[in-house]
C-alpha atoms as a printed R data frame, in Angstrom:
    type eleno elety resid chain resno       x      y       z
1   ATOM     1    CA   UNK     A     1 128.720 22.801 177.725
2   ATOM     2    CA   UNK     A     2 129.891 25.476 180.221
3   ATOM     3    CA   UNK     A     3 127.563 27.992 178.644
4   ATOM     4    CA   UNK     A     4 124.629 25.614 179.145
5   ATOM     5    CA   UNK     A     5 125.587 24.995 182.789
6   ATOM     6    CA   UNK     A     6 126.037 28.704 183.557
7   ATOM     7    CA   UNK     A     7 122.783 29.576 181.815
8   ATOM     8    CA   UNK     A     8 120.891 27.074 183.971
9   ATOM     9    CA   UNK     A     9 122.611 28.173 187.204
10  ATOM    10    CA   UNK     A    10 121.968 31.873 186.491
11  ATOM    11    CA   UNK     A    11 118.345 31.102 185.732
12  ATOM    12    CA   UNK     A    12 117.847 29.234 189.009
13  ATOM    13    CA   UNK     A    13 119.574 32.009 190.961
14  ATOM    14    CA   UNK     A    14 117.261 34.598 189.348
15  ATOM    15    CA   UNK     A    15 114.242 32.464 190.109
16  ATOM    16    CA   UNK     A    16 115.204 32.234 193.833
17  ATOM    17    CA   UNK     A    17 115.792 35.973 193.957
18  ATOM    18    CA   UNK     A    18 112.317 36.611 192.456
19  ATOM    19    CA   UNK     A    19 110.765 34.212 195.019
20  ATOM    20    CA   UNK     A    20 112.445 36.004 197.918
21  ATOM    21    CA   UNK     A    21 111.582 39.407 196.416
22  ATOM    22    CA   UNK     A    22 107.880 38.497 196.220
23  ATOM    23    CA   UNK     A    23 107.964 37.269 199.831
24  ATOM    24    CA   UNK     A    24 109.700 40.325 201.231
25  ATOM    25    CA   UNK     A    25 107.479 42.666 199.285
26  ATOM    26    CA   UNK     A    26 104.409 40.810 200.548
27  ATOM    27    CA   UNK     A    27 105.346 41.713 204.094
28  ATOM    28    CA   UNK     A    28 104.103 45.237 203.412
29  ATOM    29    CA   UNK     A    29 100.619 43.773 203.574
30  ATOM    30    CA   UNK     A    30 101.351 42.349 207.002
31  ATOM    31    CA   UNK     A    31 102.607 45.633 208.381
32  ATOM    32    CA   UNK     A    32 104.778 48.562 207.212
33  ATOM    33    CA   UNK     A    33 106.975 48.105 210.276
34  ATOM    34    CA   UNK     A    34 107.672 44.468 209.355
35  ATOM    35    CA   UNK     A    35 108.481 45.489 205.778
36  ATOM    36    CA   UNK     A    36 110.797 48.265 206.952
37  ATOM    37    CA   UNK     A    37 112.541 45.772 209.263
38  ATOM    38    CA   UNK     A    38 113.057 43.297 206.382
39  ATOM    39    CA   UNK     A    39 114.423 46.011 204.131
40  ATOM    40    CA   UNK     A    40 116.732 47.260 206.891
41  ATOM    41    CA   UNK     A    41 118.230 43.758 207.078
42  ATOM    42    CA   UNK     A    42 119.312 44.127 203.424
43  ATOM    43    CA   UNK     A    43 121.471 47.216 204.101
44  ATOM    44    CA   UNK     A    44 124.741 45.424 204.784
45  ATOM    45    CA   UNK     A    45 127.866 44.588 202.776
46  ATOM    46    CA   UNK     A    46 126.958 40.889 202.416
47  ATOM    47    CA   UNK     A    47 123.685 41.799 200.730
48  ATOM    48    CA   UNK     A    48 125.540 44.335 198.621
49  ATOM    49    CA   UNK     A    49 127.748 41.561 197.341
50  ATOM    50    CA   UNK     A    50 124.608 39.457 196.747
51  ATOM    51    CA   UNK     A    51 123.149 42.326 194.700
52  ATOM    52    CA   UNK     A    52 126.336 42.423 192.607
53  ATOM    53    CA   UNK     A    53 126.055 38.639 192.040
54  ATOM    54    CA   UNK     A    54 122.351 39.037 191.064
55  ATOM    55    CA   UNK     A    55 123.202 41.731 188.514
56  ATOM    56    CA   UNK     A    56 125.962 39.529 187.142
57  ATOM    57    CA   UNK     A    57 123.579 36.581 186.810
58  ATOM    58    CA   UNK     A    58 120.878 38.670 185.148
59  ATOM    59    CA   UNK     A    59 123.331 40.246 182.668
60  ATOM    60    CA   UNK     A    60 124.904 36.898 181.810
61  ATOM    61    CA   UNK     A    61 121.553 35.153 181.481
62  ATOM    62    CA   UNK     A    62 120.286 37.902 179.146
63  ATOM    63    CA   UNK     A    63 123.396 38.001 176.968
64  ATOM    64    CA   UNK     A    64 123.637 34.219 176.783
65  ATOM    65    CA   UNK     A    65 119.938 34.087 175.861
66  ATOM    66    CA   UNK     A    66 120.640 36.321 172.883
67  ATOM    67    CA   UNK     A    67 123.542 34.010 171.940
68  ATOM    68    CA   UNK     A    68 121.205 30.997 172.141
69  ATOM    69    CA   UNK     A    69 118.686 32.747 169.894
70  ATOM    70    CA   UNK     A    70 121.454 33.455 167.402
71  ATOM    71    CA   UNK     A    71 122.622 29.909 167.438
72  ATOM    72    CA   UNK     A    72 119.094 28.599 166.984
73  ATOM    73    CA   UNK     A    73 117.814 30.972 164.317
74  ATOM    74    CA   UNK     A    74 120.946 32.077 162.404
75  ATOM    75    CA   UNK     A    75 122.153 29.589 159.823
76  ATOM    76    CA   UNK     A    76 125.776 30.231 160.760
77  ATOM    77    CA   UNK     A    77 125.048 30.184 164.472
78  ATOM    78    CA   UNK     A    78 126.309 26.675 165.219
79  ATOM    79    CA   UNK     A    79 129.450 27.294 163.251
80  ATOM    80    CA   UNK     A    80 130.252 30.428 165.287
81  ATOM    81    CA   UNK     A    81 128.866 29.372 168.689
82  ATOM    82    CA   UNK     A    82 132.325 29.371 170.342
83  ATOM    83    CA   UNK     A    83 133.043 32.916 169.097
84  ATOM    84    CA   UNK     A    84 129.572 34.006 170.249
85  ATOM    85    CA   UNK     A    85 130.178 32.555 173.695
86  ATOM    86    CA   UNK     A    86 133.464 34.443 174.014
87  ATOM    87    CA   UNK     A    87 131.633 37.569 172.770
88  ATOM    88    CA   UNK     A    88 129.131 37.078 175.607
89  ATOM    89    CA   UNK     A    89 131.979 36.752 178.103
90  ATOM    90    CA   UNK     A    90 133.714 39.906 176.736
91  ATOM    91    CA   UNK     A    91 130.515 41.949 176.688
92  ATOM    92    CA   UNK     A    92 129.543 40.710 180.205
93  ATOM    93    CA   UNK     A    93 132.997 41.734 181.465
94  ATOM    94    CA   UNK     A    94 132.753 45.115 179.754
95  ATOM    95    CA   UNK     A    95 129.376 45.798 181.397
96  ATOM    96    CA   UNK     A    96 130.127 44.340 184.802
97  ATOM    97    CA   UNK     A    97 133.522 46.060 185.562
98  ATOM    98    CA   UNK     A    98 132.089 49.620 185.583
99  ATOM    99    CA   UNK     A    99 129.014 48.468 187.464
100 ATOM   100    CA   UNK     A   100 131.021 46.663 190.089
101 ATOM   101    CA   UNK     A   101 133.314 49.635 190.633
102 ATOM   102    CA   UNK     A   102 130.367 51.943 191.173
103 ATOM   103    CA   UNK     A   103 128.196 49.527 193.126
104 ATOM   104    CA   UNK     A   104 130.889 48.203 195.474
105 ATOM   105    CA   UNK     A   105 132.111 51.726 196.150
106 ATOM   106    CA   UNK     A   106 128.604 52.571 197.332
107 ATOM   107    CA   UNK     A   107 128.292 49.388 199.326
108 ATOM   108    CA   UNK     A   108 131.529 49.765 201.221
109 ATOM   109    CA   UNK     A   109 131.559 53.538 201.720
110 ATOM   110    CA   UNK     A   110 127.945 54.211 202.844
């Protein structure tokens, strides 16, 4: 059940990011100065943490999507769904730890 909940939450968060991304990119048609002002607002540690959360949501959503495909289309998928979920968690952690070290170092040192 937690996998289902986290998949839905990550999907909604990604959707809201894409909505905001389209809006802030559309400001370039209003004026380059407005666009530059919006982008300048993103250059702070809070947004850096938000970017880290976004990457975490996208990576989890993608990996869990592959797990869902395996459960749906592999005959042994339902039998092994708990192991597949923990595999998603392990792979997500293995991918996110190096990313977070690098990203957060850049966020808090520049």
